[in-house]
Each structure stands twice: as C-alpha cells, then as structure tokens.
PDB file of C-alpha atoms in Angstrom:
ATOM      1  CA  MET S 193     -40.089 -10.376 -53.344  1.00  0.00           C
ATOM      2  CA  LEU S 194     -37.823 -11.798 -50.682  1.00  0.00           C
ATOM      3  CA  ARG S 195     -39.792 -11.976 -47.410  1.00  0.00           C
ATOM      4  CA  LEU S 196     -37.625 -11.653 -44.340  1.00  0.00           C
ATOM      5  CA  HIS S 197     -40.248 -11.442 -41.634  1.00  0.00           C
ATOM      6  CA  SER S 198     -43.955 -11.892 -41.168  1.00  0.00           C
ATOM      7  CA  PRO S 199     -45.900  -8.809 -40.050  1.00  0.00           C
ATOM      8  CA  LYS S 200     -48.046 -11.143 -37.937  1.00  0.00           C
ATOM      9  CA  THR S 201     -45.131 -12.154 -35.700  1.00  0.00           C
ATOM     10  CA  PRO S 202     -45.738 -11.110 -32.067  1.00  0.00           C
ATOM     11  CA  HIS S 203     -44.454  -7.628 -31.332  1.00  0.00           C
ATOM     12  CA  ARG S 204     -40.886  -7.475 -30.096  1.00  0.00           C
ATOM     13  CA  GLU S 205     -38.681  -4.437 -29.627  1.00  0.00           C
ATOM     14  CA  ASN S 206     -35.077  -3.703 -30.433  1.00  0.00           C
ATOM     15  CA  HIS S 207     -32.675  -2.171 -27.952  1.00  0.00           C
ATOM     16  CA  TRP S 208     -30.552   0.807 -29.008  1.00  0.00           C
ATOM     17  CA  GLN S 209     -27.320  -0.994 -28.103  1.00  0.00           C
ATOM     18  CA  ASP S 210     -28.166  -3.903 -30.414  1.00  0.00           C
ATOM     19  CA  VAL S 211     -28.771  -1.512 -33.310  1.00  0.00           C
ATOM     20  CA  ALA S 212     -25.572   0.396 -32.493  1.00  0.00           C
ATOM     21  CA  ASP S 213     -23.574  -2.850 -32.335  1.00  0.00           C
ATOM     22  CA  ILE S 214     -24.895  -3.968 -35.722  1.00  0.00           C
ATOM     23  CA  CYS S 215     -23.929  -0.633 -37.293  1.00  0.00           C
ATOM     24  CA  GLN S 216     -20.488  -0.732 -35.670  1.00  0.00           C
ATOM     25  CA  ASN S 217     -19.868  -4.343 -36.725  1.00  0.00           C
ATOM     26  CA  PHE S 218     -21.083  -3.688 -40.250  1.00  0.00           C
ATOM     27  CA  LEU S 219     -18.815  -0.663 -40.720  1.00  0.00           C
ATOM     28  CA  THR S 220     -15.733  -2.491 -39.408  1.00  0.00           C
ATOM     29  CA  ASN S 221     -16.328  -5.834 -41.129  1.00  0.00           C
ATOM     30  CA  THR S 222     -13.938  -7.054 -43.848  1.00  0.00           C
ATOM     31  CA  ARG S 223     -16.843  -8.457 -45.882  1.00  0.00           C
ATOM     32  CA  THR S 224     -18.476  -5.000 -45.876  1.00  0.00           C
ATOM     33  CA  LEU S 225     -15.214  -3.354 -46.881  1.00  0.00           C
ATOM     34  CA  ASN S 226     -14.766  -5.819 -49.755  1.00  0.00           C
ATOM     35  CA  ALA S 227     -18.312  -5.182 -51.030  1.00  0.00           C
ATOM     36  CA  LEU S 228     -17.857  -1.411 -50.810  1.00  0.00           C
ATOM     37  CA  THR S 229     -14.464  -1.628 -52.533  1.00  0.00           C
ATOM     38  CA  GLU S 230     -16.165  -3.362 -55.435  1.00  0.00           C
ATOM     39  CA  GLU S 231     -19.040  -0.860 -55.401  1.00  0.00           C
ATOM     40  CA  PHE S 232     -16.845   2.264 -55.205  1.00  0.00           C
ATOM     41  CA  GLY S 233     -13.939   0.936 -57.263  1.00  0.00           C
ATOM     42  CA  SER S 234     -11.483   1.964 -54.551  1.00  0.00           C
ATOM     43  CA  ARG S 235     -10.506   0.372 -51.243  1.00  0.00           C
ATOM     44  CA  GLU S 236      -9.314   3.711 -49.897  1.00  0.00           C
ATOM     45  CA  LEU S 237     -12.644   5.361 -50.683  1.00  0.00           C
ATOM     46  CA  ALA S 238     -14.510   2.454 -49.059  1.00  0.00           C
ATOM     47  CA  GLN S 239     -12.354   2.760 -45.923  1.00  0.00           C
ATOM     48  CA  GLN S 240     -12.911   6.518 -45.772  1.00  0.00           C
ATOM     49  CA  ALA S 241     -16.681   6.124 -46.167  1.00  0.00           C
ATOM     50  CA  CYS S 242     -16.849   3.572 -43.347  1.00  0.00           C
ATOM     51  CA  ALA S 243     -14.630   5.702 -41.100  1.00  0.00           C
ATOM     52  CA  ASP S 244     -16.793   8.759 -41.776  1.00  0.00           C
ATOM     53  CA  LEU S 245     -19.982   6.900 -40.862  1.00  0.00           C
ATOM     54  CA  LEU S 246     -18.360   5.424 -37.748  1.00  0.00           C
ATOM     55  CA  ARG S 247     -17.385   8.920 -36.572  1.00  0.00           C
ATOM     56  CA  ASP S 248     -20.979  10.117 -36.905  1.00  0.00           C
ATOM     57  CA  LEU S 249     -22.647   7.065 -35.385  1.00  0.00           C
ATOM     58  CA  PRO S 250     -24.564   8.006 -32.207  1.00  0.00           C
ATOM     59  CA  VAL S 251     -22.599   6.879 -29.144  1.00  0.00           C
ATOM     60  CA  SER S 252     -25.205   6.858 -26.402  1.00  0.00           C
ATOM     61  CA  GLU S 253     -28.806   5.899 -25.781  1.00  0.00           C
ATOM     62  CA  ASP S 254     -29.725   9.580 -25.569  1.00  0.00           C
ATOM     63  CA  ARG S 255     -28.190  10.328 -28.982  1.00  0.00           C
ATOM     64  CA  TRP S 256     -29.961   7.351 -30.583  1.00  0.00           C
ATOM     65  CA  ARG S 257     -33.265   8.483 -29.023  1.00  0.00           C
ATOM     66  CA  GLN S 258     -32.711  12.010 -30.367  1.00  0.00           C
ATOM     67  CA  CYS S 259     -32.258  10.568 -33.865  1.00  0.00           C
ATOM     68  CA  LEU S 260     -35.425   8.539 -33.453  1.00  0.00           C
ATOM     69  CA  ILE S 261     -37.464  11.508 -32.245  1.00  0.00           C
ATOM     70  CA  ARG S 262     -36.208  13.772 -35.038  1.00  0.00           C
ATOM     71  CA  SER S 263     -36.996  11.137 -37.663  1.00  0.00           C
ATOM     72  CA  LYS S 264     -40.684  11.041 -36.628  1.00  0.00           C
ATOM     73  CA  VAL S 265     -40.939   7.423 -37.835  1.00  0.00           C
ATOM     74  CA  THR S 266     -42.897   6.309 -34.802  1.00  0.00           C
ATOM     75  CA  SER S 267     -45.804   8.737 -34.881  1.00  0.00           C
ATOM     76  CA  PRO S 268     -48.008   7.396 -36.155  1.00  0.00           C
ATOM     77  CA  LYS S 269     -46.436   3.963 -36.539  1.00  0.00           C
ATOM     78  CA  ARG S 270     -47.036   2.596 -40.034  1.00  0.00           C
ATOM     79  CA  CYS S 271     -45.645   0.221 -42.571  1.00  0.00           C
ATOM     80  CA  TRP S 272     -43.269   2.098 -44.882  1.00  0.00           C
ATOM     81  CA  LEU S 273     -41.877   1.621 -48.375  1.00  0.00           C
ATOM     82  CA  MET S 274     -38.223   2.626 -48.609  1.00  0.00           C
ATOM     83  CA  ILE S 275     -36.730   3.051 -52.055  1.00  0.00           C
ATOM     84  CA  ALA S 276     -32.969   2.795 -51.723  1.00  0.00           C
ATOM     85  CA  PRO S 277     -31.098   5.352 -53.811  1.00  0.00           C
ATOM     86  CA  ASN S 278     -29.049   4.227 -56.761  1.00  0.00           C
ATOM     87  CA  SER S 279     -26.078   6.404 -55.757  1.00  0.00           C
ATOM     88  CA  HIS S 280     -24.420   4.156 -53.167  1.00  0.00           C
ATOM     89  CA  SER S 281     -25.560   1.550 -50.689  1.00  0.00           C
ATOM     90  CA  LEU S 282     -24.399   3.420 -47.590  1.00  0.00           C
ATOM     91  CA  ALA S 283     -27.077   6.067 -48.163  1.00  0.00           C
ATOM     92  CA  ALA S 284     -29.612   3.597 -46.764  1.00  0.00           C
ATOM     93  CA  LEU S 285     -27.627   2.724 -43.615  1.00  0.00           C
ATOM     94  CA  TYR S 286     -28.921   5.385 -41.206  1.00  0.00           C
ATOM     95  CA  PRO S 287     -32.560   5.250 -42.351  1.00  0.00           C
ATOM     96  CA  LEU S 288     -32.553   1.463 -41.895  1.00  0.00           C
ATOM     97  CA  ALA S 289     -30.861   1.757 -38.484  1.00  0.00           C
ATOM     98  CA  ILE S 290     -33.477   4.282 -37.336  1.00  0.00           C
ATOM     99  CA  ALA S 291     -36.250   2.034 -38.661  1.00  0.00           C
ATOM    100  CA  ALA S 292     -34.772  -0.799 -36.579  1.00  0.00           C
ATOM    101  CA  LEU S 293     -34.568   1.387 -33.491  1.00  0.00           C
ATOM    102  CA  GLY S 294     -38.133   2.606 -34.001  1.00  0.00           C
ATOM    103  CA  ASN S 295     -39.378  -0.962 -34.429  1.00  0.00           C
ATOM    104  CA  ILE S 296     -41.220   0.001 -37.597  1.00  0.00           C
ATOM    105  CA  ASP S 297     -42.062  -2.242 -40.517  1.00  0.00           C
ATOM    106  CA  LEU S 298     -40.870  -1.469 -44.002  1.00  0.00           C
ATOM    107  CA  TYR S 299     -40.453  -2.936 -47.416  1.00  0.00           C
ATOM    108  CA  LEU S 300     -37.173  -2.092 -49.130  1.00  0.00           C
ATOM    109  CA  ARG S 301     -36.935  -1.662 -52.881  1.00  0.00           C
ATOM    110  CA  LEU S 302     -33.404  -2.095 -54.123  1.00  0.00           C
ATOM    111  CA  PRO S 303     -31.818  -0.617 -57.216  1.00  0.00           C
ATOM    112  CA  PRO S 304     -30.297  -3.197 -59.602  1.00  0.00           C
ATOM    113  CA  ALA S 305     -26.737  -2.581 -58.410  1.00  0.00           C
ATOM    114  CA  PHE S 306     -27.533  -3.671 -54.849  1.00  0.00           C
ATOM    115  CA  CYS S 307     -29.652  -6.795 -55.457  1.00  0.00           C
ATOM    116  CA  SER S 308     -26.752  -9.200 -55.040  1.00  0.00           C
ATOM    117  CA  ALA S 309     -26.538 -11.059 -51.728  1.00  0.00           C
ATOM    118  CA  ASN S 310     -22.920  -9.863 -51.577  1.00  0.00           C
ATOM    119  CA  SER S 311     -23.797  -6.174 -51.841  1.00  0.00           C
ATOM    120  CA  ALA S 312     -23.070  -4.111 -48.752  1.00  0.00           C
ATOM    121  CA  LEU S 313     -26.716  -3.093 -48.490  1.00  0.00           C
ATOM    122  CA  MET S 314     -27.952  -6.697 -48.495  1.00  0.00           C
ATOM    123  CA  GLN S 315     -25.298  -7.573 -45.918  1.00  0.00           C
ATOM    124  CA  PHE S 316     -26.667  -4.833 -43.658  1.00  0.00           C
ATOM    125  CA  VAL S 317     -30.242  -6.047 -44.171  1.00  0.00           C
ATOM    126  CA  GLU S 318     -29.105  -9.568 -43.200  1.00  0.00           C
ATOM    127  CA  LEU S 319     -27.560  -8.211 -39.990  1.00  0.00           C
ATOM    128  CA  LEU S 320     -30.749  -6.314 -39.134  1.00  0.00           C
ATOM    129  CA  ALA S 321     -32.719  -9.546 -39.630  1.00  0.00           C
ATOM    130  CA  LYS S 322     -30.912 -10.942 -36.566  1.00  0.00           C
ATOM    131  CA  LEU S 323     -32.533  -8.348 -34.286  1.00  0.00           C
ATOM    132  CA  PRO S 324     -35.531  -9.379 -32.180  1.00  0.00           C
ATOM    133  CA  LYS S 325     -37.663  -7.395 -34.649  1.00  0.00           C
ATOM    134  CA  THR S 326     -36.239  -6.801 -38.107  1.00  0.00           C
ATOM    135  CA  PRO S 327     -37.459  -3.574 -39.723  1.00  0.00           C
ATOM    136  CA  VAL S 328     -37.363  -5.061 -43.240  1.00  0.00           C
ATOM    137  CA  LEU S 329     -40.412  -7.233 -43.888  1.00  0.00           C
ATOM    138  CA  GLY S 330     -39.371  -7.855 -47.462  1.00  0.00           C
ATOM    139  CA  VAL S 331     -36.973  -6.805 -50.195  1.00  0.00           C
ATOM    140  CA  LEU S 332     -38.623  -5.734 -53.433  1.00  0.00           C
ATOM    141  CA  GLU S 333     -37.071  -6.164 -56.856  1.00  0.00           C
ATOM    142  CA  PRO S 334     -35.861  -3.130 -58.814  1.00  0.00           C
ATOM    143  CA  ARG S 335     -38.739  -3.413 -61.250  1.00  0.00           C
ATOM    144  CA  PHE S 336     -41.312  -3.030 -58.442  1.00  0.00           C
ATOM    145  CA  ARG S 337     -43.560  -0.028 -59.064  1.00  0.00           C
ATOM    146  CA  ILE S 338     -46.499   1.336 -57.150  1.00  0.00           C
ATOM    147  CA  THR S 339     -49.560   1.065 -59.351  1.00  0.00           C
ATOM    148  CA  ARG S 340     -53.197   1.927 -58.904  1.00  0.00           C
ATOM    149  CA  ALA S 341     -55.381  -0.857 -57.596  1.00  0.00           C
TER     150      ALA S 341
END
C-alpha cells in the first residue's frame, strides 16, 4: 500500500475553490490528456471526455456545496474504501473531488490498468495530495481484498 497521508495529522479543511482549481487544472493539463489518450486509444476521445467533464464541473461555491450535501459523505464522517472501476479512470474523478471537498478520509483501491504513476487517475490523486487535507490516505493494490478478521 502506498500511504499518502497519516490519519493522525491535525485536522485541516479544504476550500471549494482549491478543489475546483485542481479539477480544472487536471482536465486541461497536457499530461492528463496524454495519459487519457493512451488509456482510451484516441486523442479525440480523450479531449471530448475532458471537455464533457469540464462543462459539468460545478462553477460556484453553492453548486459544490449542493454536490457535497447530496453525496451524504459527511454524515456521519467516516473512513471510506473506494474501489475505482475498471472501465476508465475518469469515473473516479467526481467521487474523489467530493471526498476532498468533504474532508473525508478514504483508501483507494486501483484496478491494474491504473496503477502506473503515469495513469490519469494517479495524476489526479497526486494533485489532491497537495490540498491542505488529502482525501486519499493510501492507495491499495489491485489484489487487495476485504477479508474476515
């Protein structure tokens, strides 16, 4: 497991604008586009996917708060396990952004295709780690399974 943050670090909170800026920068970044081009097998498809997500990105504090309230991630506040889907890395973007906004803790299990440091999903996780409080405490390997204690 790759540990990105200690759960014992003093509590800090993220601001909606910081989360919005990270999403915006990620979706307009050449490195992201290159990783998605490799993942999708098409630069045009990667550009369209990023443009689609940019269009739907909340544009105000009120819209971000509405997303947070509807997600219900903050009541009660817990530590979560997120299993990223194997379909495409962008499917995890909004859930991770909302986790960052809600200042929750989570462990992220990656499918094999997205374990590379160059994958778009890992690039996004790295950007989130720059926030005052990263939502991702650790990245779990694809073979991680929940077992009985």
